[in-house]
Amino acid sequence: MTTVPHHIAIVMDGNGRWATKRFLPRVAGHKKGVDSLRACVRQCGERGVKVLTVFAFSSENWSRPPEEVSGLMELLAVALSREVPHLKAEGVRIHFVGDRSALSEKVRAGLLQAEAATAGNTHLLFNICFNYGGRWDIAQAAARLAERGEPITERSLDAAMSLSHVPDPDLVIRTGGEQRISNFLLWQAAYSELYFSDKLWPDFDAAALDEAIADFARRERRFGRTSEQLQPATAKKAA
Ligand code: IPE
Ligand code: IPE
Ligand code: MG
């Protein structure tokens, strides 16, 4: 029996390098990254993953050259309008995660439309983190509680966080060779298994995703307990 992660989160890194290696503009790498993502969403659904969360644009990515930032905004709008009918037909529910207030009217409308069009779907929940940062998420959750005059506890913060509609990610994958979290799910990844791939995101194919899932199946998740404590529970479950 293989253990398929219920929730996979991915830092889709390496688009720029993929393009630069080919003497192409960086935005060409992001476009290629959309192809990779389309295949990844489909494959996750096929493998029985129930939640996929991707990091598409970080709070810090505003610091990139203006033409790259506008290219990414445009790409999000275009990709959504092109892909939503297919995702809808495949049972994928889209959920946007991030600070919408800084996004253009056009992008915001595209996100709302994508969420509304796929709201009834249950095969795979697809969270798109765009203008997202882990610190932003913790701060907005705390601000919300303070505004309501509610006590700040682990449980209340967790419920106010932007991914409170799904369980924490079981597996966090980062492509592109860097071994850092870059302000992705700081709160939610507390007990996620981390998997780093040297493949650039546009090259992260079906075999690479299957290898990450297989690697996850070999991990022992202890959540603070000892290995020995886990054995009886496993035996009981198997009996
Ligand atoms: C990740 O690819 C996508 C975004 C951050 C939008 P990069 O654009 O960071 O690619 P590299 O790391 O420069 O290769
Ligand atoms: C993380 O990648 C953000 C996304 C993939 C959207 P970056 O390329 O922005 O991260 P750093 O700058 O290398 O840490
Ligand atoms: Mg990068």
PDB file of C-alpha atoms and ligand atoms in Angstrom:
ATOM      1  CA  MET A   1       0.000   0.000   0.000  1.00  0.00           C
ATOM      2  CA  THR A   2       1.380   3.432  -0.830  1.00  0.00           C
ATOM      3  CA  THR A   3       0.565   6.463   1.248  1.00  0.00           C
ATOM      4  CA  VAL A   4      -0.524   9.248  -1.039  1.00  0.00           C
ATOM      5  CA  PRO A   5      -0.327  12.700   0.567  1.00  0.00           C
ATOM      6  CA  HIS A   6      -3.744  14.206   1.138  1.00  0.00           C
ATOM      7  CA  HIS A   7      -2.373  17.720   0.632  1.00  0.00           C
ATOM      8  CA  ILE A   8       0.652  18.621  -1.493  1.00  0.00           C
ATOM      9  CA  ALA A   9       2.042  22.170  -1.567  1.00  0.00           C
ATOM     10  CA  ILE A  10       4.569  23.264  -4.185  1.00  0.00           C
ATOM     11  CA  VAL A  11       7.030  26.152  -4.513  1.00  0.00           C
ATOM     12  CA  MET A  12       7.188  26.239  -8.305  1.00  0.00           C
ATOM     13  CA  ASP A  13      10.692  27.657  -8.669  1.00  0.00           C
ATOM     14  CA  GLY A  14      13.079  27.778 -11.619  1.00  0.00           C
ATOM     15  CA  ASN A  15      11.028  29.279 -14.457  1.00  0.00           C
ATOM     16  CA  GLY A  16      13.418  32.175 -14.960  1.00  0.00           C
ATOM     17  CA  ARG A  17      16.496  29.964 -15.158  1.00  0.00           C
ATOM     18  CA  TRP A  18      14.700  27.627 -17.549  1.00  0.00           C
ATOM     19  CA  ALA A  19      14.121  30.560 -19.915  1.00  0.00           C
ATOM     20  CA  THR A  20      17.545  32.175 -19.468  1.00  0.00           C
ATOM     21  CA  LYS A  21      19.275  28.897 -20.365  1.00  0.00           C
ATOM     22  CA  ARG A  22      17.424  29.049 -23.688  1.00  0.00           C
ATOM     23  CA  PHE A  23      18.151  32.759 -24.292  1.00  0.00           C
ATOM     24  CA  LEU A  24      14.435  33.466 -23.849  1.00  0.00           C
ATOM     25  CA  PRO A  25      12.816  36.234 -21.780  1.00  0.00           C
ATOM     26  CA  ARG A  26      11.969  35.153 -18.220  1.00  0.00           C
ATOM     27  CA  VAL A  27       8.249  35.410 -18.932  1.00  0.00           C
ATOM     28  CA  ALA A  28       8.653  32.582 -21.485  1.00  0.00           C
ATOM     29  CA  GLY A  29       9.727  30.420 -18.552  1.00  0.00           C
ATOM     30  CA  HIS A  30       6.620  31.368 -16.599  1.00  0.00           C
ATOM     31  CA  LYS A  31       4.476  30.453 -19.607  1.00  0.00           C
ATOM     32  CA  LYS A  32       6.172  27.074 -19.772  1.00  0.00           C
ATOM     33  CA  GLY A  33       5.560  26.780 -16.050  1.00  0.00           C
ATOM     34  CA  VAL A  34       1.816  27.009 -16.659  1.00  0.00           C
ATOM     35  CA  ASP A  35       2.059  23.903 -18.900  1.00  0.00           C
ATOM     36  CA  SER A  36       3.882  22.086 -16.121  1.00  0.00           C
ATOM     37  CA  LEU A  37       1.223  23.145 -13.634  1.00  0.00           C
ATOM     38  CA  ARG A  38      -1.650  21.997 -15.850  1.00  0.00           C
ATOM     39  CA  ALA A  39      -0.122  18.506 -16.025  1.00  0.00           C
ATOM     40  CA  CYS A  40       0.615  18.517 -12.296  1.00  0.00           C
ATOM     41  CA  VAL A  41      -2.988  19.384 -11.367  1.00  0.00           C
ATOM     42  CA  ARG A  42      -4.270  16.536 -13.525  1.00  0.00           C
ATOM     43  CA  GLN A  43      -1.763  14.061 -12.143  1.00  0.00           C
ATOM     44  CA  CYS A  44      -2.540  14.981  -8.530  1.00  0.00           C
ATOM     45  CA  GLY A  45      -6.215  14.289  -9.201  1.00  0.00           C
ATOM     46  CA  GLU A  46      -5.358  10.938 -10.773  1.00  0.00           C
ATOM     47  CA  ARG A  47      -3.109   9.881  -7.896  1.00  0.00           C
ATOM     48  CA  GLY A  48      -5.760  10.574  -5.268  1.00  0.00           C
ATOM     49  CA  VAL A  49      -4.309  13.788  -3.849  1.00  0.00           C
ATOM     50  CA  LYS A  50      -7.238  15.831  -2.527  1.00  0.00           C
ATOM     51  CA  VAL A  51      -5.627  19.264  -2.070  1.00  0.00           C
ATOM     52  CA  LEU A  52      -2.927  20.945  -4.151  1.00  0.00           C
ATOM     53  CA  THR A  53      -1.565  24.331  -3.078  1.00  0.00           C
ATOM     54  CA  VAL A  54       0.886  26.187  -5.305  1.00  0.00           C
ATOM     55  CA  PHE A  55       3.019  29.271  -4.758  1.00  0.00           C
ATOM     56  CA  ALA A  56       2.604  31.377  -7.879  1.00  0.00           C
ATOM     57  CA  PHE A  57       3.580  34.882  -6.719  1.00  0.00           C
ATOM     58  CA  SER A  58       5.056  35.878  -3.377  1.00  0.00           C
ATOM     59  CA  SER A  59       4.669  39.099  -1.415  1.00  0.00           C
ATOM     60  CA  GLU A  60       8.340  39.700  -2.257  1.00  0.00           C
ATOM     61  CA  ASN A  61       8.011  39.096  -6.009  1.00  0.00           C
ATOM     62  CA  TRP A  62       6.792  42.714  -6.448  1.00  0.00           C
ATOM     63  CA  SER A  63      10.503  43.612  -6.237  1.00  0.00           C
ATOM     64  CA  ARG A  64      11.190  42.033  -9.633  1.00  0.00           C
ATOM     65  CA  PRO A  65      11.623  44.119 -12.793  1.00  0.00           C
ATOM     66  CA  PRO A  66       8.302  45.810 -13.669  1.00  0.00           C
ATOM     67  CA  GLU A  67       7.994  43.986 -16.983  1.00  0.00           C
ATOM     68  CA  GLU A  68       8.269  40.621 -15.243  1.00  0.00           C
ATOM     69  CA  VAL A  69       5.682  41.620 -12.618  1.00  0.00           C
ATOM     70  CA  SER A  70       3.227  42.830 -15.256  1.00  0.00           C
ATOM     71  CA  GLY A  71       3.962  39.725 -17.345  1.00  0.00           C
ATOM     72  CA  LEU A  72       3.054  37.512 -14.376  1.00  0.00           C
ATOM     73  CA  MET A  73      -0.170  39.442 -13.727  1.00  0.00           C
ATOM     74  CA  GLU A  74      -1.138  39.155 -17.368  1.00  0.00           C
ATOM     75  CA  LEU A  75      -0.242  35.467 -17.435  1.00  0.00           C
ATOM     76  CA  LEU A  76      -2.446  34.751 -14.415  1.00  0.00           C
ATOM     77  CA  ALA A  77      -5.431  36.443 -16.048  1.00  0.00           C
ATOM     78  CA  VAL A  78      -4.865  34.726 -19.403  1.00  0.00           C
ATOM     79  CA  ALA A  79      -4.167  31.301 -17.915  1.00  0.00           C
ATOM     80  CA  LEU A  80      -7.284  31.463 -15.740  1.00  0.00           C
ATOM     81  CA  SER A  81      -9.599  32.359 -18.609  1.00  0.00           C
ATOM     82  CA  ARG A  82      -8.083  29.620 -20.782  1.00  0.00           C
ATOM     83  CA  GLU A  83      -7.836  26.856 -18.179  1.00  0.00           C
ATOM     84  CA  VAL A  84     -10.958  27.320 -16.056  1.00  0.00           C
ATOM     85  CA  PRO A  85     -13.355  25.540 -18.447  1.00  0.00           C
ATOM     86  CA  HIS A  86     -11.052  22.478 -18.481  1.00  0.00           C
ATOM     87  CA  LEU A  87     -10.508  22.526 -14.731  1.00  0.00           C
ATOM     88  CA  LYS A  88     -14.247  22.840 -14.224  1.00  0.00           C
ATOM     89  CA  ALA A  89     -14.860  19.785 -16.408  1.00  0.00           C
ATOM     90  CA  GLU A  90     -12.212  17.823 -14.504  1.00  0.00           C
ATOM     91  CA  GLY A  91     -13.833  18.429 -11.117  1.00  0.00           C
ATOM     92  CA  VAL A  92     -11.179  20.834  -9.844  1.00  0.00           C
ATOM     93  CA  ARG A  93     -12.212  23.534  -7.391  1.00  0.00           C
ATOM     94  CA  ILE A  94     -10.092  26.693  -7.541  1.00  0.00           C
ATOM     95  CA  HIS A  95      -9.441  28.723  -4.436  1.00  0.00           C
ATOM     96  CA  PHE A  96      -7.349  31.859  -4.380  1.00  0.00           C
ATOM     97  CA  VAL A  97      -5.096  32.497  -1.375  1.00  0.00           C
ATOM     98  CA  GLY A  98      -3.362  35.815  -0.817  1.00  0.00           C
ATOM     99  CA  ASP A  99      -3.814  39.553  -0.485  1.00  0.00           C
ATOM    100  CA  ARG A 100      -6.224  40.532  -3.252  1.00  0.00           C
ATOM    101  CA  SER A 101      -6.226  44.214  -2.365  1.00  0.00           C
ATOM    102  CA  ALA A 102      -3.029  44.979  -4.304  1.00  0.00           C
ATOM    103  CA  LEU A 103      -4.182  43.216  -7.488  1.00  0.00           C
ATOM    104  CA  SER A 104      -5.742  44.924 -10.487  1.00  0.00           C
ATOM    105  CA  GLU A 105      -9.476  44.898 -11.068  1.00  0.00           C
ATOM    106  CA  LYS A 106      -8.984  42.583 -14.041  1.00  0.00           C
ATOM    107  CA  VAL A 107      -7.000  39.998 -12.079  1.00  0.00           C
ATOM    108  CA  ARG A 108      -9.403  40.164  -9.141  1.00  0.00           C
ATOM    109  CA  ALA A 109     -12.379  39.651 -11.424  1.00  0.00           C
ATOM    110  CA  GLY A 110     -10.654  36.665 -13.058  1.00  0.00           C
ATOM    111  CA  LEU A 111     -10.026  35.072  -9.663  1.00  0.00           C
ATOM    112  CA  LEU A 112     -13.605  35.567  -8.505  1.00  0.00           C
ATOM    113  CA  GLN A 113     -14.916  34.160 -11.753  1.00  0.00           C
ATOM    114  CA  ALA A 114     -12.638  31.100 -11.522  1.00  0.00           C
ATOM    115  CA  GLU A 115     -13.746  30.445  -7.931  1.00  0.00           C
ATOM    116  CA  ALA A 116     -17.426  30.863  -8.757  1.00  0.00           C
ATOM    117  CA  ALA A 117     -17.255  28.674 -11.873  1.00  0.00           C
ATOM    118  CA  THR A 118     -15.655  25.765 -10.008  1.00  0.00           C
ATOM    119  CA  ALA A 119     -17.350  26.162  -6.603  1.00  0.00           C
ATOM    120  CA  GLY A 120     -19.341  22.929  -6.904  1.00  0.00           C
ATOM    121  CA  ASN A 121     -16.344  20.701  -7.664  1.00  0.00           C
ATOM    122  CA  THR A 122     -14.968  18.154  -5.207  1.00  0.00           C
ATOM    123  CA  HIS A 123     -12.406  15.983  -7.045  1.00  0.00           C
ATOM    124  CA  LEU A 124      -9.395  18.179  -6.213  1.00  0.00           C
ATOM    125  CA  LEU A 125      -9.141  21.447  -4.300  1.00  0.00           C
ATOM    126  CA  PHE A 126      -6.587  23.670  -6.007  1.00  0.00           C
ATOM    127  CA  ASN A 127      -5.297  26.593  -3.927  1.00  0.00           C
ATOM    128  CA  ILE A 128      -3.401  29.245  -5.867  1.00  0.00           C
ATOM    129  CA  CYS A 129      -1.211  31.379  -3.597  1.00  0.00           C
ATOM    130  CA  PHE A 130      -0.803  34.694  -5.372  1.00  0.00           C
ATOM    131  CA  ASN A 131       0.488  37.797  -3.646  1.00  0.00           C
ATOM    132  CA  TYR A 132       0.884  35.467  -0.702  1.00  0.00           C
ATOM    133  CA  GLY A 133       3.431  35.465   2.102  1.00  0.00           C
ATOM    134  CA  GLY A 134       3.523  33.322   5.227  1.00  0.00           C
ATOM    135  CA  ARG A 135       4.168  36.386   7.382  1.00  0.00           C
ATOM    136  CA  TRP A 136       1.305  38.255   5.759  1.00  0.00           C
ATOM    137  CA  ASP A 137      -0.935  35.288   6.509  1.00  0.00           C
ATOM    138  CA  ILE A 138      -0.025  35.145  10.210  1.00  0.00           C
ATOM    139  CA  ALA A 139      -0.341  38.934  10.542  1.00  0.00           C
ATOM    140  CA  GLN A 140      -3.718  39.103   8.794  1.00  0.00           C
ATOM    141  CA  ALA A 141      -5.028  36.280  10.987  1.00  0.00           C
ATOM    142  CA  ALA A 142      -3.866  38.071  14.159  1.00  0.00           C
ATOM    143  CA  ALA A 143      -5.315  41.375  12.931  1.00  0.00           C
ATOM    144  CA  ARG A 144      -8.669  39.735  12.268  1.00  0.00           C
ATOM    145  CA  LEU A 145      -8.811  38.281  15.770  1.00  0.00           C
ATOM    146  CA  ALA A 146      -7.789  41.593  17.322  1.00  0.00           C
ATOM    147  CA  GLU A 147     -10.488  43.401  15.359  1.00  0.00           C
ATOM    148  CA  ARG A 148     -13.120  40.988  16.685  1.00  0.00           C
ATOM    149  CA  GLY A 149     -11.665  41.273  20.172  1.00  0.00           C
ATOM    150  CA  GLU A 150     -11.023  37.524  20.286  1.00  0.00           C
ATOM    151  CA  PRO A 151      -8.208  35.933  22.291  1.00  0.00           C
ATOM    152  CA  ILE A 152      -5.173  34.879  20.306  1.00  0.00           C
ATOM    153  CA  THR A 153      -4.572  31.174  20.782  1.00  0.00           C
ATOM    154  CA  GLU A 154      -3.054  28.523  18.536  1.00  0.00           C
ATOM    155  CA  ARG A 155      -6.506  27.289  17.678  1.00  0.00           C
ATOM    156  CA  SER A 156      -8.056  30.708  16.956  1.00  0.00           C
ATOM    157  CA  LEU A 157      -5.067  31.799  14.861  1.00  0.00           C
ATOM    158  CA  ASP A 158      -5.209  28.556  12.931  1.00  0.00           C
ATOM    159  CA  ALA A 159      -8.886  29.128  12.178  1.00  0.00           C
ATOM    160  CA  ALA A 160      -8.216  32.694  10.977  1.00  0.00           C
ATOM    161  CA  MET A 161      -5.384  31.660   8.664  1.00  0.00           C
ATOM    162  CA  SER A 162      -5.978  31.721   4.925  1.00  0.00           C
ATOM    163  CA  LEU A 163      -5.738  27.939   4.512  1.00  0.00           C
ATOM    164  CA  SER A 164      -8.089  27.085   7.364  1.00  0.00           C
ATOM    165  CA  HIS A 165     -10.420  25.385   4.874  1.00  0.00           C
ATOM    166  CA  VAL A 166      -7.920  22.522   4.368  1.00  0.00           C
ATOM    167  CA  PRO A 167      -5.710  20.341   6.584  1.00  0.00           C
ATOM    168  CA  ASP A 168      -2.021  21.288   6.735  1.00  0.00           C
ATOM    169  CA  PRO A 169       0.123  20.140   3.804  1.00  0.00           C
ATOM    170  CA  ASP A 170       1.546  16.639   4.210  1.00  0.00           C
ATOM    171  CA  LEU A 171       4.240  17.214   1.624  1.00  0.00           C
ATOM    172  CA  VAL A 172       5.897  20.481   0.558  1.00  0.00           C
ATOM    173  CA  ILE A 173       7.866  20.262  -2.669  1.00  0.00           C
ATOM    174  CA  ARG A 174      10.280  22.922  -3.871  1.00  0.00           C
ATOM    175  CA  THR A 175      11.701  22.670  -7.370  1.00  0.00           C
ATOM    176  CA  GLY A 176      14.622  24.644  -8.779  1.00  0.00           C
ATOM    177  CA  GLY A 177      17.329  23.456  -6.396  1.00  0.00           C
ATOM    178  CA  GLU A 178      17.045  26.041  -3.614  1.00  0.00           C
ATOM    179  CA  GLN A 179      16.576  24.632  -0.135  1.00  0.00           C
ATOM    180  CA  ARG A 180      14.572  27.376   1.528  1.00  0.00           C
ATOM    181  CA  ILE A 181      10.951  28.192   2.274  1.00  0.00           C
ATOM    182  CA  SER A 182      10.910  31.774   0.864  1.00  0.00           C
ATOM    183  CA  ASN A 183       7.989  32.899   3.058  1.00  0.00           C
ATOM    184  CA  PHE A 184       5.638  30.113   1.897  1.00  0.00           C
ATOM    185  CA  LEU A 185       3.296  28.390   4.399  1.00  0.00           C
ATOM    186  CA  LEU A 186       5.265  29.318   7.543  1.00  0.00           C
ATOM    187  CA  TRP A 187       2.487  28.339   9.933  1.00  0.00           C
ATOM    188  CA  GLN A 188       0.956  25.439   8.025  1.00  0.00           C
ATOM    189  CA  ALA A 189       4.196  23.626   7.137  1.00  0.00           C
ATOM    190  CA  ALA A 190       5.116  23.044  10.802  1.00  0.00           C
ATOM    191  CA  TYR A 191       4.952  19.267  10.326  1.00  0.00           C
ATOM    192  CA  SER A 192       5.076  18.910   6.555  1.00  0.00           C
ATOM    193  CA  GLU A 193       7.580  16.592   4.953  1.00  0.00           C
ATOM    194  CA  LEU A 194       9.936  18.700   2.826  1.00  0.00           C
ATOM    195  CA  TYR A 195      11.116  17.541  -0.583  1.00  0.00           C
ATOM    196  CA  PHE A 196      13.623  19.470  -2.685  1.00  0.00           C
ATOM    197  CA  SER A 197      14.106  18.776  -6.379  1.00  0.00           C
ATOM    198  CA  ASP A 198      16.914  20.109  -8.547  1.00  0.00           C
ATOM    199  CA  LYS A 199      14.613  20.087 -11.554  1.00  0.00           C
ATOM    200  CA  LEU A 200      13.474  23.513 -12.731  1.00  0.00           C
ATOM    201  CA  TRP A 201       9.689  23.848 -12.506  1.00  0.00           C
ATOM    202  CA  PRO A 202       9.060  23.645 -16.301  1.00  0.00           C
ATOM    203  CA  ASP A 203      11.026  20.355 -16.290  1.00  0.00           C
ATOM    204  CA  PHE A 204       9.191  18.902 -13.286  1.00  0.00           C
ATOM    205  CA  ASP A 205       7.318  16.133 -15.095  1.00  0.00           C
ATOM    206  CA  ALA A 206       5.054  13.215 -14.137  1.00  0.00           C
ATOM    207  CA  ALA A 207       7.994  10.972 -13.210  1.00  0.00           C
ATOM    208  CA  ALA A 208       9.414  13.676 -10.940  1.00  0.00           C
ATOM    209  CA  LEU A 209       6.099  14.154  -9.130  1.00  0.00           C
ATOM    210  CA  ASP A 210       5.674  10.398  -8.729  1.00  0.00           C
ATOM    211  CA  GLU A 211       9.174  10.207  -7.255  1.00  0.00           C
ATOM    212  CA  ALA A 212       8.295  12.922  -4.737  1.00  0.00           C
ATOM    213  CA  ILE A 213       5.124  11.027  -3.774  1.00  0.00           C
ATOM    214  CA  ALA A 214       7.100   7.776  -3.480  1.00  0.00           C
ATOM    215  CA  ASP A 215       9.706   9.503  -1.319  1.00  0.00           C
ATOM    216  CA  PHE A 216       6.917  10.783   0.933  1.00  0.00           C
ATOM    217  CA  ALA A 217       5.588   7.236   1.347  1.00  0.00           C
ATOM    218  CA  ARG A 218       8.968   6.190   2.776  1.00  0.00           C
ATOM    219  CA  ARG A 219       9.020   8.878   5.467  1.00  0.00           C
ATOM    220  CA  GLU A 220       8.098   8.214   9.074  1.00  0.00           C
ATOM    221  CA  ARG A 221       5.997  11.047  10.443  1.00  0.00           C
ATOM    222  CA  ARG A 222       6.370  11.150  14.181  1.00  0.00           C
ATOM    223  CA  PHE A 223       4.826  14.498  15.205  1.00  0.00           C
ATOM    224  CA  GLY A 224       7.063  14.627  18.251  1.00  0.00           C
ATOM    225  CA  ARG A 225       6.572  11.027  19.317  1.00  0.00           C
ATOM    226  CA  THR A 226       9.144   8.234  19.213  1.00  0.00           C
ATOM    227  CA  SER A 227       9.362   5.669  16.482  1.00  0.00           C
ATOM    228  CA  GLU A 228       8.418   2.927  18.963  1.00  0.00           C
ATOM    229  CA  GLN A 229       5.228   4.718  19.930  1.00  0.00           C
ATOM    230  CA  LEU A 230       4.071   4.626  16.333  1.00  0.00           C
ATOM    231  CA  GLN A 231       4.403   0.850  15.926  1.00  0.00           C
ATOM    232  CA  PRO A 232       1.401  -0.355  18.000  1.00  0.00           C
ATOM    233  CA  ALA A 233      -0.887   2.143  16.283  1.00  0.00           C
ATOM    234  CA  THR A 234       0.235   0.875  12.875  1.00  0.00           C
ATOM    235  CA  ALA A 235      -0.270  -2.748  13.932  1.00  0.00           C
ATOM    236  CA  LYS A 236      -3.731  -1.959  15.296  1.00  0.00           C
ATOM    237  CA  LYS A 237      -4.694  -0.204  12.089  1.00  0.00           C
ATOM    238  CA  ALA A 238      -3.551  -3.146   9.980  1.00  0.00           C
ATOM    239  CA  ALA A 239      -5.423  -5.698  12.133  1.00  0.00           C
TER     240      ALA A 239
HETATM  241  C1  IPE B   1       9.341  30.841  -9.875  1.00  0.00           C
HETATM  242  O1  IPE B   1      10.328  30.899 -10.835  1.00  0.00           O
HETATM  243  C2  IPE B   1       8.098  31.580 -10.287  1.00  0.00           C
HETATM  244  C3  IPE B   1       7.904  32.856  -9.588  1.00  0.00           C
HETATM  245  C4  IPE B   1       8.598  33.301  -8.587  1.00  0.00           C
HETATM  246  C5  IPE B   1       6.831  33.698 -10.086  1.00  0.00           C
HETATM  247  P1  IPE B   1      11.439  32.028 -10.789  1.00  0.00           P
HETATM  248  O2  IPE B   1      10.983  33.139 -11.673  1.00  0.00           O
HETATM  249  O3  IPE B   1      11.775  32.398  -9.417  1.00  0.00           O
HETATM  250  O4  IPE B   1      12.655  31.280 -11.488  1.00  0.00           O
HETATM  251  P2  IPE B   1      14.179  31.422 -11.109  1.00  0.00           P
HETATM  252  O5  IPE B   1      14.323  31.043  -9.670  1.00  0.00           O
HETATM  253  O6  IPE B   1      14.572  32.831 -11.385  1.00  0.00           O
HETATM  254  O7  IPE B   1      14.850  30.442 -12.019  1.00  0.00           O
HETATM  255  C1  IPE B   2       9.446  31.610  -4.355  1.00  0.00           C
HETATM  256  O1  IPE B   2      10.399  31.685  -5.360  1.00  0.00           O
HETATM  257  C2  IPE B   2       8.151  32.213  -4.808  1.00  0.00           C
HETATM  258  C3  IPE B   2       7.434  31.485  -5.847  1.00  0.00           C
HETATM  259  C4  IPE B   2       7.763  30.350  -6.380  1.00  0.00           C
HETATM  260  C5  IPE B   2       6.199  32.114  -6.277  1.00  0.00           C
HETATM  261  P1  IPE B   2      11.437  32.888  -5.440  1.00  0.00           P
HETATM  262  O2  IPE B   2      12.269  32.637  -6.629  1.00  0.00           O
HETATM  263  O3  IPE B   2      10.730  34.193  -5.392  1.00  0.00           O
HETATM  264  O4  IPE B   2      12.274  32.710  -4.098  1.00  0.00           O
HETATM  265  P2  IPE B   2      13.715  33.248  -3.723  1.00  0.00           P
HETATM  266  O5  IPE B   2      13.731  34.721  -4.039  1.00  0.00           O
HETATM  267  O6  IPE B   2      14.708  32.512  -4.556  1.00  0.00           O
HETATM  268  O7  IPE B   2      13.880  32.928  -2.284  1.00  0.00           O
HETATM  269 MG    MG B   3      13.181  31.724  -8.116  1.00  0.00          MG
END
